[in-house]
Amino acid sequence: MATPADKLWRNARLATMTGDGLGAIDHGAVAAIGDTISYVGPDAEAPDATEIVDCEGRWITPGLIDCHTHLVYAGNRAKEFEARLDGATYEEIARAGGGILSTVTATRAASEDDLIASALPRLDQLIGEGATTVEIKSGYGLTLDDELKMLRAARRLGEVRNVRVRTTLLAAHAVPPEYRGDPDSYVDLVCDTIIPAALGLADAVDAFCEGIGFPPEQTDRVLTAAVAQGLPVKLHAEQLSNLHGAALAARHGALSADHLEHLDASGIAAMAASGTVATLLPGAFYFTREERRPPVQALRDEGVPIAIATDCNPGTSPMASILLAMNMGATFFRLTVAECLRGVTVNAARALGIEGGTLQPGRPADLAIWDISDPAELVYRIAANPLHARVYAGI
Ligand code: DI6
Ligand code: FE
């Protein structure tokens, strides 16, 4: 007889996300002791528990993981959206001092409490769709104090809500106006001052390797400084052009390279060799009306794990729906249902370098319980939310 559990969810269908596909178990149960899963398997063999929840045949997946967001920021960019409807491009707006920099101005003016208050509705939307882990980047402060303020706000969001927050320092998101003539000096500040100061507040370091961001040489310096401080790295790469950022990230053993519409075969091979996850961001693809799709078939062929995330940000993906991100991943990128689900569970965990995203003993008891009769329903509907219940850390 198995060890008695604190809590048991029985009479369920499970998508364990173990193995290659969904790892489905038809008549299944999940038990937890404290905040950790203690049993996953047939209902008939489930352990006894202090509290038993009858799931009435509903599906249980791991709690969803949004592994790429810019959830913390002030203001919004609706006016810029309107200008884009009139024909302006994202890059033109950025080069004219709008875009990211307009959010930087608003974010610098906001207090840590303001940032938390404005991020909460977005976080609550993700939580309401079954997200139990959310990555949050800095990158709209671009000074030492403002980057740290953003990271502290992100960490505090994980205290005021029942959600695991992973923070990423994205100080190399844009060259701030005060360094416009001398971006190298800003990169010095990032490498020598901001990264060391963010130790203990940031779980990883990211950069925007792009014509309107940082060229490969400067990106390389940022990633080198992060790795030297013991921080894992990620990279915004190949979103608007191919600067071979994914291969650069892979050379630093990056957890993930993200966006990747312009990724080529050499970048894919480098990612496959380093085990770097390809995080696809269909919300940004949609909102910027990008025409080039990421090379999904080649990623599959080379065995590169694929994650999907919202990229929730005010400029290119004002979307806080992980379910919609999955639907877009399927419709725009032709990902399968299993790929979409793996993209927001097991592969998203890998993109963050954390254990989780599967239903397995020893893993966090983070669950999403759904009112669906088939997992395809999670991907198929547009702007619908079949979440029945969410379990975070066993509760
Ligand atoms: N890529 C993106 O899509 C976002 N940042 C990045 O590096 C856009 C951020 C913004 O426009 O505010
Ligand atoms: Fe992003």
XYZ file of C-alpha atoms in Angstrom, residues 68-366:
299
model
C 8.458 34.478 -21.981
C 6.635 37.611 -20.845
C 7.284 41.301 -20.364
C 4.362 41.486 -17.943
C 5.737 44.357 -15.854
C 5.566 47.743 -17.567
C 3.710 51.052 -17.287
C 1.349 52.699 -19.749
C 0.320 51.183 -23.037
C 0.960 51.684 -26.750
C -2.534 51.901 -28.187
C -1.646 55.134 -30.015
C 1.346 53.468 -31.629
C -0.944 50.647 -32.704
C -3.170 53.251 -34.324
C -0.165 54.732 -36.173
C 0.737 51.273 -37.395
C -2.782 50.861 -38.751
C -2.023 54.004 -40.748
C 1.041 52.385 -42.285
C 3.958 53.078 -39.901
C 6.121 50.026 -39.221
C 7.303 48.778 -35.822
C 10.906 49.499 -36.749
C 10.126 53.028 -38.026
C 8.354 53.847 -34.775
C 11.265 52.452 -32.747
C 13.840 54.420 -34.754
C 11.813 57.611 -34.266
C 12.140 57.228 -30.487
C 8.721 55.661 -29.914
C 8.160 51.983 -29.391
C 10.135 50.405 -26.558
C 11.479 53.803 -25.480
C 8.002 55.230 -24.868
C 7.358 52.357 -22.463
C 10.755 53.048 -20.886
C 9.715 56.647 -20.130
C 6.469 55.497 -18.516
C 8.161 52.687 -16.576
C 10.883 54.937 -15.196
C 8.202 57.301 -13.911
C 6.295 54.496 -12.179
C 6.923 53.298 -8.630
C 7.406 49.641 -7.789
C 3.853 49.595 -6.390
C 2.491 51.209 -9.582
C 4.196 48.517 -11.645
C 2.707 45.759 -9.511
C -0.770 47.280 -9.699
C -0.663 47.592 -13.479
C 0.753 44.085 -13.989
C -1.755 42.312 -11.739
C -4.681 42.198 -14.204
C -2.369 40.623 -16.790
C -1.018 38.129 -14.285
C -4.535 37.330 -13.099
C -5.600 36.597 -16.665
C -2.774 34.074 -17.017
C -3.572 32.540 -13.630
C -7.233 32.341 -14.651
C -6.185 30.168 -17.578
C -4.313 27.697 -15.399
C -0.818 29.212 -15.424
C 1.166 28.281 -12.322
C 4.584 29.564 -13.477
C 5.226 32.845 -15.289
C 8.539 34.243 -16.435
C 8.801 38.038 -16.244
C 11.537 40.125 -17.847
C 12.851 43.551 -16.975
C 13.960 45.709 -19.902
C 11.867 48.870 -19.699
C 14.004 50.552 -17.038
C 17.436 50.636 -18.702
C 19.118 52.204 -15.683
C 20.525 50.279 -12.742
C 17.778 51.456 -10.395
C 14.905 51.045 -12.827
C 15.945 47.556 -13.934
C 16.199 46.461 -10.302
C 12.834 48.102 -9.593
C 11.252 46.020 -12.354
C 12.829 42.802 -11.050
C 11.662 43.534 -7.511
C 8.141 44.228 -8.794
C 8.200 40.915 -10.660
C 9.365 39.017 -7.584
C 6.690 40.660 -5.453
C 4.007 39.613 -7.932
C 4.945 36.055 -6.995
C 4.314 36.913 -3.345
C 0.934 38.579 -3.790
C -0.391 35.771 -5.975
C -0.082 31.984 -5.805
C 2.199 31.653 -8.788
C 5.845 30.828 -9.364
C 7.578 33.837 -10.913
C 10.918 33.437 -12.667
C 12.661 36.727 -13.332
C 14.909 37.539 -16.270
C 17.166 40.587 -16.508
C 16.713 42.162 -19.966
C 18.750 45.332 -19.439
C 20.040 44.859 -23.010
C 16.580 45.416 -24.514
C 17.210 48.817 -26.124
C 19.903 51.466 -25.998
C 18.543 54.109 -23.598
C 18.312 57.675 -24.983
C 21.114 58.960 -22.739
C 23.524 56.477 -24.393
C 22.291 56.841 -27.963
C 25.646 58.091 -29.281
C 27.629 55.535 -27.310
C 25.896 52.162 -27.032
C 29.157 50.458 -26.052
C 29.222 52.422 -22.817
C 25.698 51.238 -22.065
C 26.814 47.654 -22.677
C 29.676 48.317 -20.214
C 27.109 49.453 -17.642
C 25.019 46.327 -18.236
C 28.006 43.968 -17.971
C 29.972 45.632 -15.184
C 27.232 47.054 -12.991
C 23.669 45.922 -13.716
C 24.297 42.174 -14.090
C 26.342 41.909 -10.864
C 23.728 44.006 -9.021
C 20.915 41.759 -10.242
C 22.410 38.624 -8.677
C 19.804 37.239 -6.315
C 16.995 39.133 -8.080
C 17.278 37.656 -11.579
C 17.092 33.966 -12.442
C 18.485 34.489 -15.959
C 19.770 37.129 -18.374
C 18.309 37.909 -21.805
C 19.141 40.398 -24.571
C 17.493 41.690 -27.752
C 19.881 40.790 -30.576
C 18.495 42.826 -33.458
C 19.173 45.838 -35.689
C 17.006 47.977 -33.393
C 18.469 46.261 -30.313
C 22.040 45.050 -29.918
C 24.340 43.625 -32.615
C 25.954 40.210 -32.065
C 29.258 41.599 -30.686
C 27.508 43.551 -27.931
C 25.080 40.692 -27.281
C 28.055 38.377 -26.914
C 29.536 40.650 -24.244
C 26.272 40.645 -22.281
C 25.898 36.861 -22.424
C 29.560 36.372 -21.512
C 29.185 38.636 -18.472
C 26.043 36.771 -17.364
C 27.618 33.341 -17.674
C 30.697 34.600 -15.810
C 28.385 35.559 -12.924
C 26.801 32.101 -12.984
C 23.501 33.205 -14.508
C 21.873 31.162 -17.297
C 21.101 33.029 -20.510
C 18.310 33.296 -23.079
C 18.103 35.430 -26.198
C 15.584 37.304 -28.352
C 16.971 36.126 -31.676
C 16.078 36.172 -35.356
C 12.778 38.014 -34.815
C 13.070 40.699 -37.499
C 16.271 39.641 -39.277
C 18.914 36.913 -39.161
C 21.910 38.115 -37.149
C 22.804 34.506 -36.156
C 21.813 35.251 -32.588
C 20.498 31.734 -31.953
C 23.907 30.215 -32.696
C 25.532 32.848 -30.495
C 23.124 31.992 -27.678
C 23.774 28.283 -28.193
C 27.513 28.892 -27.823
C 26.751 30.221 -24.350
C 24.629 27.141 -23.552
C 21.451 29.243 -23.597
C 18.305 27.801 -22.051
C 16.288 29.151 -24.973
C 16.383 31.276 -28.087
C 13.092 33.048 -28.652
C 11.043 34.291 -31.678
C 13.211 32.674 -34.451
C 11.161 33.570 -37.547
C 14.419 34.226 -39.451
C 16.361 31.261 -38.032
C 18.482 29.332 -40.560
C 19.854 25.787 -40.709
C 23.134 26.640 -38.989
C 21.249 28.221 -36.095
C 19.031 25.153 -35.778
C 22.054 22.838 -35.760
C 23.729 24.944 -33.062
C 20.573 24.893 -30.929
C 20.199 21.135 -31.345
C 23.808 20.594 -30.264
C 23.478 22.737 -27.126
C 19.978 21.568 -26.138
C 18.645 25.122 -26.422
C 14.821 25.330 -26.483
C 13.128 27.170 -29.369
C 10.520 29.435 -27.779
C 7.972 30.496 -30.388
C 5.916 33.639 -29.813
C 2.933 33.597 -32.178
C 1.306 36.631 -30.532
C 4.179 38.852 -31.694
C 4.137 37.178 -35.118
C 0.444 37.993 -35.423
C 0.530 41.502 -34.012
C 3.493 42.687 -36.103
C 1.986 40.984 -39.173
C 5.233 39.137 -39.702
C 5.131 37.105 -42.896
C 7.925 34.703 -42.225
C 7.213 31.691 -40.051
C 9.755 30.008 -37.802
C 11.204 26.854 -39.403
C 9.083 24.443 -37.389
C 9.635 21.349 -39.529
C 13.407 21.766 -39.425
C 13.289 22.271 -35.646
C 11.325 19.018 -35.375
C 13.691 17.207 -37.712
C 16.701 18.243 -35.624
C 14.978 17.405 -32.341
C 15.003 20.958 -30.950
C 12.377 21.196 -28.158
C 9.691 23.792 -28.900
C 8.057 26.023 -26.285
C 5.247 28.553 -26.822
C 4.741 31.726 -24.804
C 2.653 34.876 -24.864
C 5.531 37.422 -25.081
C 2.966 39.609 -23.277
C 4.297 43.150 -23.878
C 2.784 46.524 -24.805
C 4.446 46.862 -28.214
C 4.346 43.629 -30.157
C 2.121 41.224 -28.225
C -0.460 42.868 -25.979
C -1.852 39.460 -25.082
C -2.034 37.769 -21.691
C -3.631 34.545 -22.905
C -1.570 31.383 -22.943
C -4.533 29.479 -24.418
C -4.671 31.918 -27.334
C -0.899 31.563 -27.771
C -1.450 27.809 -28.154
C -4.246 28.326 -30.665
C -2.028 30.693 -32.672
C 0.867 28.239 -32.478
C -1.359 25.665 -34.125
C -3.025 27.909 -36.710
C -0.023 30.045 -37.706
C 2.869 27.663 -37.131
C 1.052 24.345 -37.732
C 2.113 22.920 -34.410
C 0.246 19.785 -33.375
C -1.977 19.690 -30.290
C 0.677 17.699 -28.431
C 3.375 20.194 -29.477
C 1.250 23.111 -28.269
C 0.650 21.451 -24.921
C 4.270 20.402 -24.522
C 5.183 23.981 -25.445
C 3.406 25.400 -22.397
C 4.368 22.628 -19.975
C 7.417 20.390 -20.174
C 9.335 22.360 -22.810
C 8.474 25.690 -21.184
C 9.943 24.375 -17.919
C 13.070 23.433 -19.793
C 13.236 26.926 -21.345
C 13.341 28.257 -17.775
C 15.781 25.667 -16.496
C 13.332 24.433 -13.862
C 11.849 21.084 -12.904
C 8.171 20.944 -13.683
C 5.743 20.874 -16.532
C 5.008 17.171 -16.059
C 2.800 15.119 -13.782
C 5.385 12.962 -12.040
C 6.166 12.077 -8.441
C 8.694 14.513 -7.025
C 7.548 17.407 -9.216
C 5.639 20.456 -7.912
C 1.945 19.737 -7.344
C 0.881 22.419 -9.855
